[in-house]
PDB file of C-alpha atoms in Angstrom:
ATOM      1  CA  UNK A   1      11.941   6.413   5.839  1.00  0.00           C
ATOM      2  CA  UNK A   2      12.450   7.495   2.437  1.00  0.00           C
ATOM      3  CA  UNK A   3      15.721   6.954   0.655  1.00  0.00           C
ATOM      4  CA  UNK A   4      15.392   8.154  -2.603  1.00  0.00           C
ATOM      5  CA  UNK A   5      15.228  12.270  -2.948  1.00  0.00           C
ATOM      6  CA  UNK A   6      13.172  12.408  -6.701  1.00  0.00           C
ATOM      7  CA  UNK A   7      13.579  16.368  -7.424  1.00  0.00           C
ATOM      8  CA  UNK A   8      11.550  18.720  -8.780  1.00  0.00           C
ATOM      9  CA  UNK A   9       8.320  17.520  -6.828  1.00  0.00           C
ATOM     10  CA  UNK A  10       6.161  19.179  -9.558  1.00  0.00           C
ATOM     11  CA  UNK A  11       6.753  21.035 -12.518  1.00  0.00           C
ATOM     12  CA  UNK A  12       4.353  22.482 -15.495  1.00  0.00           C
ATOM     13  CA  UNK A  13       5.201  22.149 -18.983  1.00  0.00           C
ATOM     14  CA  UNK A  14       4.303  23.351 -22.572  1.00  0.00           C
ATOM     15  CA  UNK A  15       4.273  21.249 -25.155  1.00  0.00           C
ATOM     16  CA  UNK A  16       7.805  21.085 -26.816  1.00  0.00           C
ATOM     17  CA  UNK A  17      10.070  21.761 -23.656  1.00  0.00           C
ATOM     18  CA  UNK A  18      12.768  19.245 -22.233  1.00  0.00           C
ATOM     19  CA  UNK A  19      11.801  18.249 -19.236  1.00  0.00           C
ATOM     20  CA  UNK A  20      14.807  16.774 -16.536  1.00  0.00           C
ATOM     21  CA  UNK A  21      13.993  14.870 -13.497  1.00  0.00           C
ATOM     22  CA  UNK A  22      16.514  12.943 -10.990  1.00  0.00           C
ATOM     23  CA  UNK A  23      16.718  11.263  -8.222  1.00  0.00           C
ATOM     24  CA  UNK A  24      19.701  10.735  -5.803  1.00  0.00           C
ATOM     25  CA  UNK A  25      20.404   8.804  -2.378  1.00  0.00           C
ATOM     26  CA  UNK A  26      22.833   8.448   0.593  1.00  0.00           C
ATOM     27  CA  UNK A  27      22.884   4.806  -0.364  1.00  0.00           C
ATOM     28  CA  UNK A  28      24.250   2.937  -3.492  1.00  0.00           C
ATOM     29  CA  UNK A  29      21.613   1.130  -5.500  1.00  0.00           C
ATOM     30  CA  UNK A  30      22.033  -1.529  -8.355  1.00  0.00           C
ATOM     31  CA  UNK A  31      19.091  -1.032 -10.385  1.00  0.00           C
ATOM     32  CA  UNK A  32      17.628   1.838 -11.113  1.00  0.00           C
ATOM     33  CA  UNK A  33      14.260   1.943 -13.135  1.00  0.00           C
ATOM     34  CA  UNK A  34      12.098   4.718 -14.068  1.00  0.00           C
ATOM     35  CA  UNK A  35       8.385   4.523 -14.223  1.00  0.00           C
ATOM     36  CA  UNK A  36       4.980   6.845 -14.835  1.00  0.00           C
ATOM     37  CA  UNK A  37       1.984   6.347 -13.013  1.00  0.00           C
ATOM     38  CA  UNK A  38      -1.504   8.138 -14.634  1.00  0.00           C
ATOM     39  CA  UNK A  39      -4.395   8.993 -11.717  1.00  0.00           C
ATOM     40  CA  UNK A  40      -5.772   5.215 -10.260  1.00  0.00           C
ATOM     41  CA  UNK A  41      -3.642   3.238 -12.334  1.00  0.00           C
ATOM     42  CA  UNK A  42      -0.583   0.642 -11.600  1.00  0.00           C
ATOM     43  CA  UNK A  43       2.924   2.460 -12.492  1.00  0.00           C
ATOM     44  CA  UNK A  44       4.300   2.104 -15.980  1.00  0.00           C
ATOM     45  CA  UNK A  45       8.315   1.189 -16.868  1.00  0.00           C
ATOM     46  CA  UNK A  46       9.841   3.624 -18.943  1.00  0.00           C
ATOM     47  CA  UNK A  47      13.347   2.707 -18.760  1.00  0.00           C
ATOM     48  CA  UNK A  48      15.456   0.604 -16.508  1.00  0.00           C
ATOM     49  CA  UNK A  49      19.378   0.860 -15.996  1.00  0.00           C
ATOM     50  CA  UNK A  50      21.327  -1.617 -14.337  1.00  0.00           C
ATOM     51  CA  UNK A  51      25.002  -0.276 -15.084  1.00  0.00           C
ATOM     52  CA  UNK A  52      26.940   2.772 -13.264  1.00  0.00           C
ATOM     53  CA  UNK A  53      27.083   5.508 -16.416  1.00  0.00           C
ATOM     54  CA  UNK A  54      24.718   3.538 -18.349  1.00  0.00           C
ATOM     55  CA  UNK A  55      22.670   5.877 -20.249  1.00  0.00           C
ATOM     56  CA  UNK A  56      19.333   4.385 -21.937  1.00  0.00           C
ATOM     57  CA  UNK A  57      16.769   6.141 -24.632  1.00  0.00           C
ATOM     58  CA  UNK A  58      13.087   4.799 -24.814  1.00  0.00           C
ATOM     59  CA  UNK A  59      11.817   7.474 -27.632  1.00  0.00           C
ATOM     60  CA  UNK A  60      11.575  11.346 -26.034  1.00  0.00           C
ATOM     61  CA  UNK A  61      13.403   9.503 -23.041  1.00  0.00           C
ATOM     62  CA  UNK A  62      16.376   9.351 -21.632  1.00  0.00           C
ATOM     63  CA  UNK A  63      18.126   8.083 -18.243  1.00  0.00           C
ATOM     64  CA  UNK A  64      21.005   7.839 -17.000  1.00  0.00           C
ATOM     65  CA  UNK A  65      22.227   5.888 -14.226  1.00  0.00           C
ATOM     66  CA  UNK A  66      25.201   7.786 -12.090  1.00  0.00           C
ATOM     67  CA  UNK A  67      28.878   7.043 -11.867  1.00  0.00           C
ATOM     68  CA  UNK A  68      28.741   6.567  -8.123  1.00  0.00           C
ATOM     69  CA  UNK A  69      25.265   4.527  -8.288  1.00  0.00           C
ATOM     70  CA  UNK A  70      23.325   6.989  -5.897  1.00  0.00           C
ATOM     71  CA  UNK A  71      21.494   9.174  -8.761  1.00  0.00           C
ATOM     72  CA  UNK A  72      20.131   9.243 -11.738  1.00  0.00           C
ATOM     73  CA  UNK A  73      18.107  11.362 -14.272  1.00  0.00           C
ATOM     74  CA  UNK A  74      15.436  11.435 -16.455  1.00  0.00           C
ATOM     75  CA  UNK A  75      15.106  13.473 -19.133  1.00  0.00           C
ATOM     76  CA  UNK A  76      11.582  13.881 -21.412  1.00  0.00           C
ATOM     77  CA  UNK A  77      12.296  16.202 -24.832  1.00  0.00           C
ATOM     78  CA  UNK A  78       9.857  17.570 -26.640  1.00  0.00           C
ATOM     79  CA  UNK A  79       6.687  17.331 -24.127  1.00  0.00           C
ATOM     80  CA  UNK A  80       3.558  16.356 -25.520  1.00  0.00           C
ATOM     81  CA  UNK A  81       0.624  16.585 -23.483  1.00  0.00           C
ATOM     82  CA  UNK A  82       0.282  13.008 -22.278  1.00  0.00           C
ATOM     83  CA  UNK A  83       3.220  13.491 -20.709  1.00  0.00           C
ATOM     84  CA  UNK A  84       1.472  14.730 -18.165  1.00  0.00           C
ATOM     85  CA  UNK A  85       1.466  12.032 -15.149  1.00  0.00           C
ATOM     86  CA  UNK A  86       3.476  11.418 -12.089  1.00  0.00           C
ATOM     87  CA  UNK A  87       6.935  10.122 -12.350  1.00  0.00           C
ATOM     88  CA  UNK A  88       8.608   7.859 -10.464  1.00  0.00           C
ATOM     89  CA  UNK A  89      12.090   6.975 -10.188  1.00  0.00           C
ATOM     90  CA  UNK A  90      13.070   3.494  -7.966  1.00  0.00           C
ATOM     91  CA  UNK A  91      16.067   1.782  -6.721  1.00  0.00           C
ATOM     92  CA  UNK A  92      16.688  -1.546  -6.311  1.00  0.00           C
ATOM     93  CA  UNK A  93      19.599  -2.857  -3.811  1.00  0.00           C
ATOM     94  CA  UNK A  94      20.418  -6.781  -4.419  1.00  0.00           C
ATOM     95  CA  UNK A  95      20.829  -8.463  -0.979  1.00  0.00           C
ATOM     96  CA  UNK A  96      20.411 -12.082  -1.034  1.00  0.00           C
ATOM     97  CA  UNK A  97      16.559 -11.964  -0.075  1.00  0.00           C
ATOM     98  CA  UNK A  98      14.135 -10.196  -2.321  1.00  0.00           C
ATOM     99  CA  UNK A  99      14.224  -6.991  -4.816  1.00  0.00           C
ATOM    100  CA  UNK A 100      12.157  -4.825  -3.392  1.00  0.00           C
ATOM    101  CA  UNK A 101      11.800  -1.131  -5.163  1.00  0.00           C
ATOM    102  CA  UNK A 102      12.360   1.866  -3.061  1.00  0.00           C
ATOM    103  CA  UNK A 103      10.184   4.952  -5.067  1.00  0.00           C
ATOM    104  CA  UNK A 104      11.649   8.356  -4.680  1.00  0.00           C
ATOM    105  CA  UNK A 105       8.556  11.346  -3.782  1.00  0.00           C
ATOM    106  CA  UNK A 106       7.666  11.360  -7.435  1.00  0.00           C
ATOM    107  CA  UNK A 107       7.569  14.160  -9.717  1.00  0.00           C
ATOM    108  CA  UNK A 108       4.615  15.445 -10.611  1.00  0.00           C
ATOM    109  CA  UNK A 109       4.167  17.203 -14.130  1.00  0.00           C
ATOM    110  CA  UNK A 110       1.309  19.199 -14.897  1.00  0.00           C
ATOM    111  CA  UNK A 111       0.670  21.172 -18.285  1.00  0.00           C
ATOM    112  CA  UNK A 112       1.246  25.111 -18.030  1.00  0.00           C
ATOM    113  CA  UNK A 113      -2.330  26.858 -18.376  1.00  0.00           C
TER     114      UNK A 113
ATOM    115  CA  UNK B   1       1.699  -8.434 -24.113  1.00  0.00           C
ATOM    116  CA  UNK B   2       0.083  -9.876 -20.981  1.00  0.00           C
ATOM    117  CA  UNK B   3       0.849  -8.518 -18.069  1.00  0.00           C
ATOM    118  CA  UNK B   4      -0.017  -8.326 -14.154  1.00  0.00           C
ATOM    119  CA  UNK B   5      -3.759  -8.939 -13.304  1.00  0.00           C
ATOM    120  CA  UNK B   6      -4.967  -7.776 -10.374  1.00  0.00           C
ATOM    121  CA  UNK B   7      -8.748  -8.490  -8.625  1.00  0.00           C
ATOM    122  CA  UNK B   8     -11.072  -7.216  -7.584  1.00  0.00           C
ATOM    123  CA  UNK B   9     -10.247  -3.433  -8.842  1.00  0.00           C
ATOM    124  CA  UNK B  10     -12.123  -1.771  -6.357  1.00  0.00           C
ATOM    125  CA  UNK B  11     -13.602  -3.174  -2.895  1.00  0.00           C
ATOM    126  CA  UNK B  12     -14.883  -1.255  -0.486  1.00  0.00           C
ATOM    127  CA  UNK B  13     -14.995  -2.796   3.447  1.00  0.00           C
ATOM    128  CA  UNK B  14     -16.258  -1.555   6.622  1.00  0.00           C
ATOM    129  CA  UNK B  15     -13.920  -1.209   9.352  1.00  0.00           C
ATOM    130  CA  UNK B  16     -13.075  -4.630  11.426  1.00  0.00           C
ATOM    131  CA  UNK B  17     -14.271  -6.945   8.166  1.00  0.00           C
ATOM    132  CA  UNK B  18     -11.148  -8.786   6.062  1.00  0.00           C
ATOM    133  CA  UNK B  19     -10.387  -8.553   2.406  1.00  0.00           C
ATOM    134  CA  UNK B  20      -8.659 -10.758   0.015  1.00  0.00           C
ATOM    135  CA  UNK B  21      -6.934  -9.033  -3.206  1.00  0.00           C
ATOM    136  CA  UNK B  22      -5.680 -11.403  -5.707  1.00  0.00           C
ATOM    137  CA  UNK B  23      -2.387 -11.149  -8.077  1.00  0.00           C
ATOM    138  CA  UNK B  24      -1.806 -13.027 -11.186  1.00  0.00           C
ATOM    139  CA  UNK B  25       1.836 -12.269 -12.101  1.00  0.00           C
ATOM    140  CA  UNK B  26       2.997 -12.115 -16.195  1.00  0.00           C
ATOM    141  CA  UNK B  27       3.169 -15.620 -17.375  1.00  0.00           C
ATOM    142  CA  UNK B  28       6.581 -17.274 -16.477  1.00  0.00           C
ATOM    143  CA  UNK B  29       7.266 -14.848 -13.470  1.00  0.00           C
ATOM    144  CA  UNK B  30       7.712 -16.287 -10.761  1.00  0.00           C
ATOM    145  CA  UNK B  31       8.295 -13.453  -8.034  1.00  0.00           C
ATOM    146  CA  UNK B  32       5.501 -11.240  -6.844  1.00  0.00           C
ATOM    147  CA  UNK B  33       5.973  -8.098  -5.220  1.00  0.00           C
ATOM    148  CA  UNK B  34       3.316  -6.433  -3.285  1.00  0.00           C
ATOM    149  CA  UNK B  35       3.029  -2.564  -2.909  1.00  0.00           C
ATOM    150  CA  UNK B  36       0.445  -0.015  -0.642  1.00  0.00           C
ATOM    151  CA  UNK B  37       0.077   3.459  -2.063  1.00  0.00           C
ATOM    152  CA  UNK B  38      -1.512   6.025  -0.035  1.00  0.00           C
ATOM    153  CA  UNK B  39      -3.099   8.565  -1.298  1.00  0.00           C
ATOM    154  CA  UNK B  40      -0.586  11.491  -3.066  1.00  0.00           C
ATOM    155  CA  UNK B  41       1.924   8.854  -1.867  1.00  0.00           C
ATOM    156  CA  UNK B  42       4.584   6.895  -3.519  1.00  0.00           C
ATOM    157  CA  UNK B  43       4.335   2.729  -3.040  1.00  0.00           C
ATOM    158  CA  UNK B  44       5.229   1.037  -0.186  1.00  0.00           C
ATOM    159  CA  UNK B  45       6.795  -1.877  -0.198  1.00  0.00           C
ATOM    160  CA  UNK B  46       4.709  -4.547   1.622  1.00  0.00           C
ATOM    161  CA  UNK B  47       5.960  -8.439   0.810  1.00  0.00           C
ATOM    162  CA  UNK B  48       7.622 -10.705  -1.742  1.00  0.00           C
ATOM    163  CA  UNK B  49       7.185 -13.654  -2.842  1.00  0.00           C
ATOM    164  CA  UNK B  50       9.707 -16.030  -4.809  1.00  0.00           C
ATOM    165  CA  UNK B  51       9.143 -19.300  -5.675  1.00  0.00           C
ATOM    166  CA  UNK B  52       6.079 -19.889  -3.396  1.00  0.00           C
ATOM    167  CA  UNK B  53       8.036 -19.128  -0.459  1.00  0.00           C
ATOM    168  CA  UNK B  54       8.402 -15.578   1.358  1.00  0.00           C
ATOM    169  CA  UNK B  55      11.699 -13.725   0.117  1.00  0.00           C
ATOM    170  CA  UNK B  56      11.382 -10.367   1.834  1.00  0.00           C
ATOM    171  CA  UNK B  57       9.054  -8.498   4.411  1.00  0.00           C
ATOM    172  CA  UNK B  58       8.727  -4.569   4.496  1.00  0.00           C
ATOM    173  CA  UNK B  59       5.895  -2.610   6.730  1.00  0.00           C
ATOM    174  CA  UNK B  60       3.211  -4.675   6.077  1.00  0.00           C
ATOM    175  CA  UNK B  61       1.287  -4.901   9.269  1.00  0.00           C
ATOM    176  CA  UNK B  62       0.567  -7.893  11.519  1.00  0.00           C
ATOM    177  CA  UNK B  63      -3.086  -7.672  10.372  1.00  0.00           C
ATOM    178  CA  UNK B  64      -1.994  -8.582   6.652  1.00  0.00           C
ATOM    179  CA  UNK B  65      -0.914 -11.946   5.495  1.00  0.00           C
ATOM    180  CA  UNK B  66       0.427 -12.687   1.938  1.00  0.00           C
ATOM    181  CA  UNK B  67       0.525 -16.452  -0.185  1.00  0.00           C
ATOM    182  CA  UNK B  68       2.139 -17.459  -3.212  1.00  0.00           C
ATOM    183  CA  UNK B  69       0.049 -20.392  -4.877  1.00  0.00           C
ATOM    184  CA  UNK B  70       2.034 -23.190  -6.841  1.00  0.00           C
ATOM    185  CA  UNK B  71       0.459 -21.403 -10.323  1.00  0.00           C
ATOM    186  CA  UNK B  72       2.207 -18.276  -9.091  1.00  0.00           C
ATOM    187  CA  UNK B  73      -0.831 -16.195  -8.485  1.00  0.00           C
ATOM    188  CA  UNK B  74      -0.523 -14.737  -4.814  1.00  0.00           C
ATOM    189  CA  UNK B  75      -3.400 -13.175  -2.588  1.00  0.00           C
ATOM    190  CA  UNK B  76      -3.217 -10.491  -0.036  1.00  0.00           C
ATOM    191  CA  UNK B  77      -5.478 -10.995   2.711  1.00  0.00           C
ATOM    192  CA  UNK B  78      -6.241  -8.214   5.228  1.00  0.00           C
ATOM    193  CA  UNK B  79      -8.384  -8.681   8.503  1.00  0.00           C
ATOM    194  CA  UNK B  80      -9.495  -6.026  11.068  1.00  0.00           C
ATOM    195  CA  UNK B  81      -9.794  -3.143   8.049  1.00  0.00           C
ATOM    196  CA  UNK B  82      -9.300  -0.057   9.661  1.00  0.00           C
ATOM    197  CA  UNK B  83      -9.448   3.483   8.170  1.00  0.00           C
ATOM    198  CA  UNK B  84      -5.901   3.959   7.211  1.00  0.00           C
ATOM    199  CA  UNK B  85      -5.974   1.106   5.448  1.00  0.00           C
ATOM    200  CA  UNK B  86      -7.509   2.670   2.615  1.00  0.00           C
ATOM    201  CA  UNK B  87      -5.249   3.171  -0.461  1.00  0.00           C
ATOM    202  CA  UNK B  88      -4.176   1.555  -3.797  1.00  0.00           C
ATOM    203  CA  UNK B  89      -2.869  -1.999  -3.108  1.00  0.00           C
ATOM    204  CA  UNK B  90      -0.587  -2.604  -6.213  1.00  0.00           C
ATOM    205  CA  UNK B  91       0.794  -6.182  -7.313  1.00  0.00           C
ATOM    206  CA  UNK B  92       4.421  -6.289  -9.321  1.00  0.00           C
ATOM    207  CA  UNK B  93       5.993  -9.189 -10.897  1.00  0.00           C
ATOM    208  CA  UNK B  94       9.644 -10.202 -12.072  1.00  0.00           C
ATOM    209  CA  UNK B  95      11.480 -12.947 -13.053  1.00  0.00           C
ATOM    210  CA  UNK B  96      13.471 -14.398  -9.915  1.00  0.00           C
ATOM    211  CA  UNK B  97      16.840 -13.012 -10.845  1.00  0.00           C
ATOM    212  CA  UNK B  98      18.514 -10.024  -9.445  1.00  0.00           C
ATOM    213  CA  UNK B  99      18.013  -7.138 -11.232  1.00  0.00           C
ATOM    214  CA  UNK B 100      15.101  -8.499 -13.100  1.00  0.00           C
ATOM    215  CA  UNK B 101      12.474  -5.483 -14.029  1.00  0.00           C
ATOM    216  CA  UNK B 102       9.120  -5.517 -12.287  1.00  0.00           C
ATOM    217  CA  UNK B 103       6.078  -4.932 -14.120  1.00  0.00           C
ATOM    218  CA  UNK B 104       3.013  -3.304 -12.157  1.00  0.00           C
ATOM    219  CA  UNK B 105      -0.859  -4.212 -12.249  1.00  0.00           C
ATOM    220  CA  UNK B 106      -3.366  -1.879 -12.319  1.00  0.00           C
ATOM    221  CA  UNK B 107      -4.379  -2.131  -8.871  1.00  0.00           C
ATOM    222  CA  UNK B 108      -6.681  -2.801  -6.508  1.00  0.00           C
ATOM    223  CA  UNK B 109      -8.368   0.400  -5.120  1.00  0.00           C
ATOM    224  CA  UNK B 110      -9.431  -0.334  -1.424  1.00  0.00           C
ATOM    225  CA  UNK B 111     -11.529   2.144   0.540  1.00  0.00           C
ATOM    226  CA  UNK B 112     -12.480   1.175   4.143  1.00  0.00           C
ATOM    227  CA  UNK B 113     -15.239   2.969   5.885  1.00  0.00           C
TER     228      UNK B 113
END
């Protein structure tokens, strides 16, 4: 099942709003890495964190990777509209075989009509 | 940039026939990482590959069998299609070390009928 809670599931935005996302588990990841996906097409990185309280900026962006390693946010300032898409926060947990991501739900942002 | 390159982008299959999707990671990555997406969905984890040899297994079903070819290119191959085996098949790749970022393909869009 799914470990990763990604909250809001959708929002709508005008143009020029902050927009905050997050994610947060029961379990303790060591990666976390944040990524937009458009309609048909393969996810895109935005920003990756791989330090408890390490917060990153790509641009409008900004994430930040939680204290106790089960959260973190995303934060999108200033919208524009092709920031419309469906974000995706996952979690990486090193064991000694494989990365694999765990996604959280997504959040899906829409533009206000 | 290169990145992940991922054929055939669409395939569509009649139930019981096989399909093979091919991966071809970013050059010098040597860990691929494939993904199922259903639809509205966020990706699955399916299989990994590092170094040619199998590093992790998630719920990819009996059916499905995954390769890792000594260029690094890996190929998903899928017999007995059935109908809920329609979705986005998605191909990552990282370098091998923990922690390392994966970078998506655009896809492979499978619809079984």
């Amino acid at each position: 099942g799914q470990q990763l809670n990604q909250s809001p599931q959708s929002m709508f935005i005008q143009e020029g709003e902050d927009v905050s996302m997050n994610c947060t588990s029961s379990s303790i990841f060591n990666t976390w890495l944040w990524y937009k996906q458009d309609p048909g097409e393969g996810p895109v990185l935005l920003i990756a964190l791989y330090k408890a309280g390490e917060l990153t900026s790509n641009g409008r962006l900004t994430a930040q990777f939680g204290t106790t390693r089960k959260d973190s946010f995303l934060n999108i300032s200033a919208s524009i509209p092709s920031d419309v898409g469906i974000y995706f926060c996952a979690g990486i947990m090193i064991k000694a075989a494989g990365n694999k991501l765990t996604f959280g739900g997504g959040t899906r942002v829409l533009v206000k009509p | 940039a290169a990145g992940v390159i991922q054929s055939p982008r669409h395939l569509i299959k009649e139930k019981r026939e096989t399909a093979t999707l091919k991966c071809y990671p970013i050059p010098r990555h040597d860990t691929v990482y494939w993904y199922q997406q259903g639809p509205g969905q966020d990706p699955q984890f399916l299989i990994s590959f590092y170094e040619k040899m199998q590093s992790d297994k998630g719920s990819i079903p009996d059916r499905f069998s995954a390769q890792q070819f000594s260029d690094y290119h890996s190929e998903l191959n899928m017999s007995s299609l059935e109908l809920g085996d329609s979705a986005l098949y998605f191909c990552a790749s990282s370098l091998g070390t923990p922690r390392e970022t994966q970078y998506f393909g655009p896809g492979t869009r499978l619809l079984v009928l």
